Tab-separated table of N, CA and C in Angstrom:
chain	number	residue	atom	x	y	z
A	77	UNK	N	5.540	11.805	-5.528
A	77	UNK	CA	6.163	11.679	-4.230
A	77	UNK	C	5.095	11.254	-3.216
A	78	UNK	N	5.387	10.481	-2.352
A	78	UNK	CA	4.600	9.773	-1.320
A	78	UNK	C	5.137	10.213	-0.196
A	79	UNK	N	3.835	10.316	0.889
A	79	UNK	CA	4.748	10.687	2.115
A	79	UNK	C	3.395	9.668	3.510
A	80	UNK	N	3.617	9.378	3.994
A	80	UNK	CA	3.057	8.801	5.397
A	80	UNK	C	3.632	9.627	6.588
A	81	UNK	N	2.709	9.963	7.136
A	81	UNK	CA	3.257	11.104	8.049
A	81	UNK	C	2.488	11.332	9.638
A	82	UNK	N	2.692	11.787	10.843
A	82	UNK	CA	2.003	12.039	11.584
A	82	UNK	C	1.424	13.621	11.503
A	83	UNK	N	2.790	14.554	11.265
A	83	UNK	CA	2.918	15.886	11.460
A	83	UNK	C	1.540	16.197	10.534
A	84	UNK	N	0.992	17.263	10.351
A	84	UNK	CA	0.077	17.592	9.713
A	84	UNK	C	1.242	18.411	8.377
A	85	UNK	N	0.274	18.993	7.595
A	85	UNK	CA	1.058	19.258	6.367
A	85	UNK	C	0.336	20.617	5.964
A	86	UNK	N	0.779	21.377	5.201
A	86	UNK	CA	0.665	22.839	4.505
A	86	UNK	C	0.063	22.721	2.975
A	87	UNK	N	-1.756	23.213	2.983
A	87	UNK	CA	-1.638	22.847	1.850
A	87	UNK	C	-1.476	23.817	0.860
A	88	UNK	N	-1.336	25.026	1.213
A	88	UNK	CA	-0.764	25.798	0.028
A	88	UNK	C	0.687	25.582	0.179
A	89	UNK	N	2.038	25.226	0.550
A	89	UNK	CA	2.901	24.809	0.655
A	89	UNK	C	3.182	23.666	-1.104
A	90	UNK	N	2.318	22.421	-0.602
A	90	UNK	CA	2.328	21.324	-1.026
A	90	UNK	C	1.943	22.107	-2.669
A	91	UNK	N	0.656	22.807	-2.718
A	91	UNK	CA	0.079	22.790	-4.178
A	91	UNK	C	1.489	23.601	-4.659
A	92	UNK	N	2.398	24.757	-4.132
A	92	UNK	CA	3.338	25.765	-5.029
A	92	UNK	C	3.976	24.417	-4.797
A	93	UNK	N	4.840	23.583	-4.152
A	93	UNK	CA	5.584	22.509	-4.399
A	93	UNK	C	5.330	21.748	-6.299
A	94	UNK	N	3.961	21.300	-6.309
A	94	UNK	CA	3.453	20.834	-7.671
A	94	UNK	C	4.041	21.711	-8.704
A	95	UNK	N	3.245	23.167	-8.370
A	95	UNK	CA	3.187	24.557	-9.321
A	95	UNK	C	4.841	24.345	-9.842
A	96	UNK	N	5.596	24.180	-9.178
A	96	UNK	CA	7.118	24.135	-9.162
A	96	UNK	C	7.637	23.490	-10.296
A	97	UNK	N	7.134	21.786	-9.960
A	97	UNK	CA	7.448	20.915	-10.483
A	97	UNK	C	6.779	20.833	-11.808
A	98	UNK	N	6.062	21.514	-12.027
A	98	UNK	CA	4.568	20.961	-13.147
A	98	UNK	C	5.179	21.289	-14.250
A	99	UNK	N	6.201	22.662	-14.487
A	99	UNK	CA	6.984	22.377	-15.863
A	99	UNK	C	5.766	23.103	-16.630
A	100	UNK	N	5.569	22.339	-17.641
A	100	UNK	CA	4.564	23.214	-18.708
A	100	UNK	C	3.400	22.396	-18.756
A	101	UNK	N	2.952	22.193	-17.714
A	101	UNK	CA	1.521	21.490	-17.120
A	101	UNK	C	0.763	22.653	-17.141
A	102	UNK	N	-0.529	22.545	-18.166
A	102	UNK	CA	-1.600	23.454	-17.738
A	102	UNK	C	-2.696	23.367	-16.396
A	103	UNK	N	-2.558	22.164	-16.059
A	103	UNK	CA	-3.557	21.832	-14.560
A	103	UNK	C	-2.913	21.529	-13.338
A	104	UNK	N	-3.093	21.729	-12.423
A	104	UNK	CA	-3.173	21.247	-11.099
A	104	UNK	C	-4.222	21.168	-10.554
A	105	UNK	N	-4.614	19.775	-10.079
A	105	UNK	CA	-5.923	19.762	-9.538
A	105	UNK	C	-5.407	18.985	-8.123
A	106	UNK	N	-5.732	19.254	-6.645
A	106	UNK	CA	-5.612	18.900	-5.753
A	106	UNK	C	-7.099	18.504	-4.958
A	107	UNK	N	-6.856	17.973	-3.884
A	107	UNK	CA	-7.784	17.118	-2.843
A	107	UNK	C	-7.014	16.688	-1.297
A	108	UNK	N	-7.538	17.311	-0.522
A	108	UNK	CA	-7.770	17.609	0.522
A	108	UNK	C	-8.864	17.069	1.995
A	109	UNK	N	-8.812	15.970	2.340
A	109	UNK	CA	-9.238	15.095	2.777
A	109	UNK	C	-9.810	15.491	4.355
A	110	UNK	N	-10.504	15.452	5.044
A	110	UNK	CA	-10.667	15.890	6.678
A	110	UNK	C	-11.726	14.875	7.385
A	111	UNK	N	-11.085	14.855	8.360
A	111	UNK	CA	-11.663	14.242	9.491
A	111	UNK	C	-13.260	14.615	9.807
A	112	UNK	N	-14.150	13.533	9.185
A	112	UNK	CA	-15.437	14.510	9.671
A	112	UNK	C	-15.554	14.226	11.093
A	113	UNK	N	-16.762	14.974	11.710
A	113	UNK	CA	-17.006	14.906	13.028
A	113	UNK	C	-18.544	14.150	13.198
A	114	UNK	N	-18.434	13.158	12.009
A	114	UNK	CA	-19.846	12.534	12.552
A	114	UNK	C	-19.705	10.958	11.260
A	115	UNK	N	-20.482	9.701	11.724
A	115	UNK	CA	-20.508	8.562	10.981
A	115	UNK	C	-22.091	8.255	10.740
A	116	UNK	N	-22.050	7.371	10.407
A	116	UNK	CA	-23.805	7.023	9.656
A	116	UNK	C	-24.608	6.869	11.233
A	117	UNK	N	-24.268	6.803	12.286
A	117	UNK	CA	-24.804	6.275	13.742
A	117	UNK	C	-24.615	7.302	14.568
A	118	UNK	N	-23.374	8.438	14.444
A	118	UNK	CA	-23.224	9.040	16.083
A	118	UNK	C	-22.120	10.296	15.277
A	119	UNK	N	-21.840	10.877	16.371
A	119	UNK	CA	-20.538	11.739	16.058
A	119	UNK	C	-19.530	11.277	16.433
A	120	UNK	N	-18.395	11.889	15.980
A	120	UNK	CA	-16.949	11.181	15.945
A	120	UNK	C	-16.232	12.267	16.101
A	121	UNK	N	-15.350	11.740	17.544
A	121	UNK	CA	-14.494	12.918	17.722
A	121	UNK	C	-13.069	13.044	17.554
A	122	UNK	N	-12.757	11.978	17.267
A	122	UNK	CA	-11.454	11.371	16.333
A	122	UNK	C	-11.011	10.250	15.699
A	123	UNK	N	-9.971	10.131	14.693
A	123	UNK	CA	-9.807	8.387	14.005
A	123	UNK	C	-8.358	8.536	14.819
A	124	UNK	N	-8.185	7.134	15.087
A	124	UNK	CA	-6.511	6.346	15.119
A	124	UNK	C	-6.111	5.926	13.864
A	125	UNK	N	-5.543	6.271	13.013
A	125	UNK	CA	-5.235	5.408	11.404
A	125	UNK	C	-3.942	4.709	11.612
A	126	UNK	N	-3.476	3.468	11.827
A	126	UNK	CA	-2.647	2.715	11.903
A	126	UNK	C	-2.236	2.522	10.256
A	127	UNK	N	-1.163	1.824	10.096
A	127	UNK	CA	-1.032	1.263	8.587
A	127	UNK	C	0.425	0.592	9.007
A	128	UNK	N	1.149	0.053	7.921
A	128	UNK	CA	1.967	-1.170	7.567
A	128	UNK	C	3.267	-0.546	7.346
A	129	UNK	N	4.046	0.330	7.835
A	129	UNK	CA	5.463	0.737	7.311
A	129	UNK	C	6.123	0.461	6.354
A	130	UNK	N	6.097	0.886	4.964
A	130	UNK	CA	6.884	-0.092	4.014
A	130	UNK	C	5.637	-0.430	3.180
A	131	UNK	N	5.039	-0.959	3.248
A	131	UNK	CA	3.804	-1.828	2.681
A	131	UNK	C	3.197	-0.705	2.167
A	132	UNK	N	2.652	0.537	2.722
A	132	UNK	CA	1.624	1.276	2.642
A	132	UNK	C	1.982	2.533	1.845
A	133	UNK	N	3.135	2.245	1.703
A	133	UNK	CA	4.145	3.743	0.962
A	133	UNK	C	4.495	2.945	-0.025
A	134	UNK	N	4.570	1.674	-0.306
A	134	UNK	CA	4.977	1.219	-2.027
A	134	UNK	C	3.704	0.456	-2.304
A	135	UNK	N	2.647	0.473	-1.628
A	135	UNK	CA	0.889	0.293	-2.519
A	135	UNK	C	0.948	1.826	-2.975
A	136	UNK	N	1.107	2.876	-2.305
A	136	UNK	CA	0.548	4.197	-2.611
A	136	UNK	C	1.441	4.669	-3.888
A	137	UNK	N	2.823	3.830	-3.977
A	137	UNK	CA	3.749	4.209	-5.160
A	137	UNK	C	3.026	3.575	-6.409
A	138	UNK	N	2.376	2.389	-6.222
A	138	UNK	CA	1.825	1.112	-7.321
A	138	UNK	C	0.334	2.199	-7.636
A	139	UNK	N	-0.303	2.642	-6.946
A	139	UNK	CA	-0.987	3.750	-7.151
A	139	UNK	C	-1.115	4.757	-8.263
A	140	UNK	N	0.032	5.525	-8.014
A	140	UNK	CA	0.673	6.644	-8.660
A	140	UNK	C	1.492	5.793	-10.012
A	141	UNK	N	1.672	4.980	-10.071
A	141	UNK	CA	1.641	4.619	-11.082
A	141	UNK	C	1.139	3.940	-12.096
A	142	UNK	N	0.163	3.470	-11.519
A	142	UNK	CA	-0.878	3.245	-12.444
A	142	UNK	C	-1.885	4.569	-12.898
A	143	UNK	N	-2.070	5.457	-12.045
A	143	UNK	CA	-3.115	6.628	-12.308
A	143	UNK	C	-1.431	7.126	-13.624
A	144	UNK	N	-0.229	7.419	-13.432
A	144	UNK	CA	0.565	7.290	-14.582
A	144	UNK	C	0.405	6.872	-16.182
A	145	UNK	N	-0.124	5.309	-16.016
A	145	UNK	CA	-0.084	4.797	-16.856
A	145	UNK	C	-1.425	5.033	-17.892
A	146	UNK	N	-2.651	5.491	-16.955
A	146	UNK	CA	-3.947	6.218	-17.587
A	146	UNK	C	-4.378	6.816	-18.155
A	147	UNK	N	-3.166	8.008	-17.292
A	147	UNK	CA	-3.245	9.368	-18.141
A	147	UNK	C	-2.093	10.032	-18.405
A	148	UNK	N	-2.056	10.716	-19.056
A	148	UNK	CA	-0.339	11.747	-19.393
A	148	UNK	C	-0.606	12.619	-18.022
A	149	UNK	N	0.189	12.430	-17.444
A	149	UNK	CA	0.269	13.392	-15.892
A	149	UNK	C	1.802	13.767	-16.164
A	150	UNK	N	1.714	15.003	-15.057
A	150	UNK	CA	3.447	15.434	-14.880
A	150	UNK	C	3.701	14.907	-13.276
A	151	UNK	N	3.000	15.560	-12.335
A	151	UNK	CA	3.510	15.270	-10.920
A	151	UNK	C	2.132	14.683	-10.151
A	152	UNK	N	2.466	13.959	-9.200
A	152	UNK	CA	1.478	13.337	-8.511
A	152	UNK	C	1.997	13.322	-6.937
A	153	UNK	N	1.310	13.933	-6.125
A	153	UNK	CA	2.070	13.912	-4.939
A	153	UNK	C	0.568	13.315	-3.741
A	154	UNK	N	0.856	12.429	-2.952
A	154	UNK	CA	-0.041	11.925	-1.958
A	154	UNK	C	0.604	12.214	-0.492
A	155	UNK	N	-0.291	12.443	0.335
A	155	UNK	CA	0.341	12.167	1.886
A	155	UNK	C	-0.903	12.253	2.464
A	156	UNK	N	-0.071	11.225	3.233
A	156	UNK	CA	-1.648	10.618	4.012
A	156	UNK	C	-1.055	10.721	5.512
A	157	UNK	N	-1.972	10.859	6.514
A	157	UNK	CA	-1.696	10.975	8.076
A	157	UNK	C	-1.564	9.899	8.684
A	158	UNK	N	-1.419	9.599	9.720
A	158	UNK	CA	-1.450	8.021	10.772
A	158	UNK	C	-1.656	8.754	12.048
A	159	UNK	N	-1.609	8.284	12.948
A	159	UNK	CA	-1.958	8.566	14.477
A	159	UNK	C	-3.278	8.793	14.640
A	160	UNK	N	-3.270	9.561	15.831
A	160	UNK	CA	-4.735	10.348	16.199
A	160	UNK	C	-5.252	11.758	15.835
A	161	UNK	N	-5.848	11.780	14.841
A	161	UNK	CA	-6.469	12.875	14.277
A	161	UNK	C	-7.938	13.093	14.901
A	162	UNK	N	-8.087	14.663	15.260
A	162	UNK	CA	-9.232	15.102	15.636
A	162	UNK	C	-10.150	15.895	14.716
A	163	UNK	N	-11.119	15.530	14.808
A	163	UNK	CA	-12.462	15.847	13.582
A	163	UNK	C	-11.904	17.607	12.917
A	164	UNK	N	-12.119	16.942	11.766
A	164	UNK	CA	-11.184	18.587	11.293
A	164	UNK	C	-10.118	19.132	10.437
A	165	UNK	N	-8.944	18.217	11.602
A	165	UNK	CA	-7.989	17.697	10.976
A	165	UNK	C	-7.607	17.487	9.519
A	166	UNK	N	-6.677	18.207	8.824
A	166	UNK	CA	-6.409	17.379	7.557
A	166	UNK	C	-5.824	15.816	7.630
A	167	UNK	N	-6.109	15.280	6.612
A	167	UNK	CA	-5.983	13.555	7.118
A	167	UNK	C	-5.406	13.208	5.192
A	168	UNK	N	-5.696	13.660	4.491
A	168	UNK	CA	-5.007	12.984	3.481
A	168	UNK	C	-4.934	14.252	2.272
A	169	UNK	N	-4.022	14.413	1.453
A	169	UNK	CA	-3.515	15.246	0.287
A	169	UNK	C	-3.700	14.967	-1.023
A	170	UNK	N	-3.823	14.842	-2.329
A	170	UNK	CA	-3.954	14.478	-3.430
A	170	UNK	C	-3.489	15.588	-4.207
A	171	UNK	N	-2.428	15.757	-5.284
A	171	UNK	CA	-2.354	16.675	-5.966
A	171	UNK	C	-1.550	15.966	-7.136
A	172	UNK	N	-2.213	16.505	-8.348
A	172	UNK	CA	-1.723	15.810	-9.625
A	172	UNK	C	-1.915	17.013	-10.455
A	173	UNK	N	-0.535	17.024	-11.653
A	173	UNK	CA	-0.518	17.869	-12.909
A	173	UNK	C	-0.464	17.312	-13.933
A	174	UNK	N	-1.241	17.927	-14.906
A	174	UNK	CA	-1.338	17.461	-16.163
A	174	UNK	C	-1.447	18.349	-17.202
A	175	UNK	N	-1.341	18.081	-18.822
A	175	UNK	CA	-0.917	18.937	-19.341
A	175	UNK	C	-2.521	19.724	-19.551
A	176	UNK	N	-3.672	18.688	-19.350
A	176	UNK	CA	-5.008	19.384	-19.307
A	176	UNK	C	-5.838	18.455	-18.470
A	177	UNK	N	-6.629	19.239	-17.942
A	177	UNK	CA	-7.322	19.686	-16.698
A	177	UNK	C	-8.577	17.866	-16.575
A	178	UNK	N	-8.767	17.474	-17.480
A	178	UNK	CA	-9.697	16.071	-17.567
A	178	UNK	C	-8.916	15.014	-16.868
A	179	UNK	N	-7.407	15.034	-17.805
A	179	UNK	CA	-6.591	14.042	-16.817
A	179	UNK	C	-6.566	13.949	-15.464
A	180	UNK	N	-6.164	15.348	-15.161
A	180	UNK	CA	-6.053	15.771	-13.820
A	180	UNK	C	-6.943	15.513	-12.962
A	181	UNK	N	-7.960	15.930	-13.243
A	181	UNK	CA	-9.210	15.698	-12.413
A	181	UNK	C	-9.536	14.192	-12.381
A	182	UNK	N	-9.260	13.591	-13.746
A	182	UNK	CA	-9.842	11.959	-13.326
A	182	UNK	C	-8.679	10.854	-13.010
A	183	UNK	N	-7.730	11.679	-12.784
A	183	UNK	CA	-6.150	10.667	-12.269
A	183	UNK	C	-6.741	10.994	-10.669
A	184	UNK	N	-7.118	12.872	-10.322
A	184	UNK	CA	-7.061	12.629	-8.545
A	184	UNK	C	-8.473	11.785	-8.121
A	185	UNK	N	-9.466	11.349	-8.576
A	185	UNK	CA	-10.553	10.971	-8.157
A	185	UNK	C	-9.940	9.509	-8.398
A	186	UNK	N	-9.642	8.981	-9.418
A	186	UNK	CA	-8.911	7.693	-9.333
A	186	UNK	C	-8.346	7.349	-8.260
A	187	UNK	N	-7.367	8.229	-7.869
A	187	UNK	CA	-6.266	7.950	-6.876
A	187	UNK	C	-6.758	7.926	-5.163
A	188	UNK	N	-8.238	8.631	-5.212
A	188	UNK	CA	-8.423	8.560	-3.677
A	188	UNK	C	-9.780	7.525	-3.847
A	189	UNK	N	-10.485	7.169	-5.039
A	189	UNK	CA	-10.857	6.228	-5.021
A	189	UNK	C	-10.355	4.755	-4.394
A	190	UNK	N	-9.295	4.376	-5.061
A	190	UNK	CA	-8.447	3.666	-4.901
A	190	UNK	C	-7.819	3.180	-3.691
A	191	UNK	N	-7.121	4.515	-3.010
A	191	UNK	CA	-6.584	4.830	-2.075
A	191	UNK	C	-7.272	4.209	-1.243
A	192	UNK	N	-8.743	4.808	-0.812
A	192	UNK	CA	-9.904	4.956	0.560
A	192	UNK	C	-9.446	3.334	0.661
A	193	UNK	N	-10.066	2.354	-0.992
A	193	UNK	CA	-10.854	1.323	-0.545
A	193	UNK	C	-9.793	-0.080	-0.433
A	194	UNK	N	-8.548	0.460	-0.826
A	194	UNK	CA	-7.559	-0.664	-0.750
A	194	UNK	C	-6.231	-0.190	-0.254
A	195	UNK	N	-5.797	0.577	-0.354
A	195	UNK	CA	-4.832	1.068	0.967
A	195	UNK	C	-4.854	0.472	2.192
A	196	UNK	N	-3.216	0.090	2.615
A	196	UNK	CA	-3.385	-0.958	4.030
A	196	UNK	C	-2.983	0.336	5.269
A	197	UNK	N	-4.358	0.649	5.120
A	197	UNK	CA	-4.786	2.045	6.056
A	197	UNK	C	-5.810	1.497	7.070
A	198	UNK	N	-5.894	1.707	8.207
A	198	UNK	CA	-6.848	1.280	9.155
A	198	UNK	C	-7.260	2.178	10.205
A	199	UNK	N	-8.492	2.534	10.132
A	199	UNK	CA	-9.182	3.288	11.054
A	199	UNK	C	-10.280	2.910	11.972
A	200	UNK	N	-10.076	3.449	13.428
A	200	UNK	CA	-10.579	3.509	14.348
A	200	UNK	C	-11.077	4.561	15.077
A	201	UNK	N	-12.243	4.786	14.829
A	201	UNK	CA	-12.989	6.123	15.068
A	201	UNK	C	-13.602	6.462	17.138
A	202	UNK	N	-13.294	6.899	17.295
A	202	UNK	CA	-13.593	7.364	18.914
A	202	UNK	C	-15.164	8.078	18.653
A	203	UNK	N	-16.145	7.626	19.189
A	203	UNK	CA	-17.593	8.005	19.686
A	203	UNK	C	-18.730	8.287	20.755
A	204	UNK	N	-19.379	8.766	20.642
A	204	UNK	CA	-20.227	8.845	21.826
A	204	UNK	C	-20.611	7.376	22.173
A	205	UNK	N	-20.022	6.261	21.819
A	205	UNK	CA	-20.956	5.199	21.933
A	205	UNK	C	-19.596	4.480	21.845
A	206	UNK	N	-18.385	4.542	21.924
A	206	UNK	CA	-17.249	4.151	22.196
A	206	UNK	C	-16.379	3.924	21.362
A	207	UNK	N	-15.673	2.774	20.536
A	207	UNK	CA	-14.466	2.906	19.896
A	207	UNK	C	-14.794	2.067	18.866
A	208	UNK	N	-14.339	2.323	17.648
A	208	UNK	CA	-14.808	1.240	16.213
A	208	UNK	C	-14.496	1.457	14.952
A	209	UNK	N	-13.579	0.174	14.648
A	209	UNK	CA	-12.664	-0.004	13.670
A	209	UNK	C	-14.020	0.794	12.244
A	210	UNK	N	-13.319	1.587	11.513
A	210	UNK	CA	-14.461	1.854	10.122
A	210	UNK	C	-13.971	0.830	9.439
A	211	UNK	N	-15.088	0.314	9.007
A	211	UNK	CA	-15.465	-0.389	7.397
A	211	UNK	C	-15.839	-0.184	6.386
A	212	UNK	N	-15.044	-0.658	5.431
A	212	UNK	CA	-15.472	-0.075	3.972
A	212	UNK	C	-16.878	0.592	3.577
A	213	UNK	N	-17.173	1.209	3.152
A	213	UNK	CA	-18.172	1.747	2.352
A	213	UNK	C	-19.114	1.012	0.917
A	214	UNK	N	-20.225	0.525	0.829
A	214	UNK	CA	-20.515	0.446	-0.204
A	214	UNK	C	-20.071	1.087	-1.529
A	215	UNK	N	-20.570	2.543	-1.469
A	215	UNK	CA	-20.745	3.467	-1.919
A	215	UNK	C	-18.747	3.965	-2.556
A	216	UNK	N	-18.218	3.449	-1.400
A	216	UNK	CA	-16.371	3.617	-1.983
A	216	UNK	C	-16.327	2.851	-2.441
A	217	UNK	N	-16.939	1.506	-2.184
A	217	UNK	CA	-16.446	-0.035	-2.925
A	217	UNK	C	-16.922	0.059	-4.733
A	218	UNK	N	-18.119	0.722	-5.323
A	218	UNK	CA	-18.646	1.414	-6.275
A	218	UNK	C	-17.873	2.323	-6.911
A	219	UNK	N	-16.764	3.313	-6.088
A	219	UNK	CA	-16.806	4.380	-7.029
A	219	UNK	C	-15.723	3.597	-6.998
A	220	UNK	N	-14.705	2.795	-6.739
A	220	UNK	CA	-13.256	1.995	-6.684
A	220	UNK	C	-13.460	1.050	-8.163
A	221	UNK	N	-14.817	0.084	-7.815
A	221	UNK	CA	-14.973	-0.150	-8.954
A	221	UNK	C	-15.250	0.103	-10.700
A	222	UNK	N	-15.815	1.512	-10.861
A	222	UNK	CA	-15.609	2.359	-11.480
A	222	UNK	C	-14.524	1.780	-12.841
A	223	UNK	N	-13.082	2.041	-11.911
A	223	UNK	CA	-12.287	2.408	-12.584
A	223	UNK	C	-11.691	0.830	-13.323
A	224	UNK	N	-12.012	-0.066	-12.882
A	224	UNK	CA	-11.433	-1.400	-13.361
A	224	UNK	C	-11.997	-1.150	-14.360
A	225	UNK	N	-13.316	-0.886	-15.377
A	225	UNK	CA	-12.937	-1.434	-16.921
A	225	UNK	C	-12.350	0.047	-17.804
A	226	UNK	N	-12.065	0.758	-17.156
A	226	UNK	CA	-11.276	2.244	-17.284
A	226	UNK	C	-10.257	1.735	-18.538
């Protein structure tokens, strides 16, 4: 299940939601995303995350189904924030079941791999030094790549 959302979200809520669904899944492994309060230059006292209505909720479905097709998973649930989030803030969710705990763990690192570096997600960080769109990461562009000869 995919969700794009402003409201903030519950994350023990979300993980018994999985627990629910997981059936006779021995793992749940979740991820939990936050707003830091600082970038490679200054501190940061909030992002704007814009994204694509439509577009950004069936990449995140093409997602989840490919981390699907990887591994034997049972449930996979994402939600990600938009608006103005302040340093802190939860900002994105990851939770996947599987029948053992390797899948699990390397379907959710897949999935926010993925997510960070190609998701039509866009952020704009507020600073002591004024306002500025973030750009990819080396270091995400690396662990994204990773998974292509997977």
């Amino acid at each position: 299940m995919i969700t794009v959302q402003q409201e903030d979200f519950d994350h023990g809520r979300e993980y018994e939601a999985l627990r629910e669904l997981a059936n006779r899944d021995g793992a749940i492994v979740t991820f939990t995303g936050l707003v830091r309060d600082f970038n490679s230059q200054c501190s940061v006292s909030n992002v704007v995350i814009e994204h694509y209505s439509g577009m950004t909720e069936k990449y995140l479905m093409q997602i989840c189904s490919d981390a699907k097709k990887r591994w034997n998973l049972g449930q996979v649930r994402i939600i990600h924030r938009i608006g103005t989030l302040e340093a802190f803030e939860q900002i994105v969710f990851v939770g996947v079941s599987s029948k053992h705990r390797q899948n699990a763990f390397e379907a959710a690192q897949f999935i926010m791999d993925i997510l960070k570096t190609t998701a039509p997600f866009w952020k704009q960080e507020t600073t002591a030094k004024g306002t500025q769109w973030v750009k990819r990461k080396d270091s995400d562009e690396a662990a994204a790549a990773k998974w292509s000869g997977a």
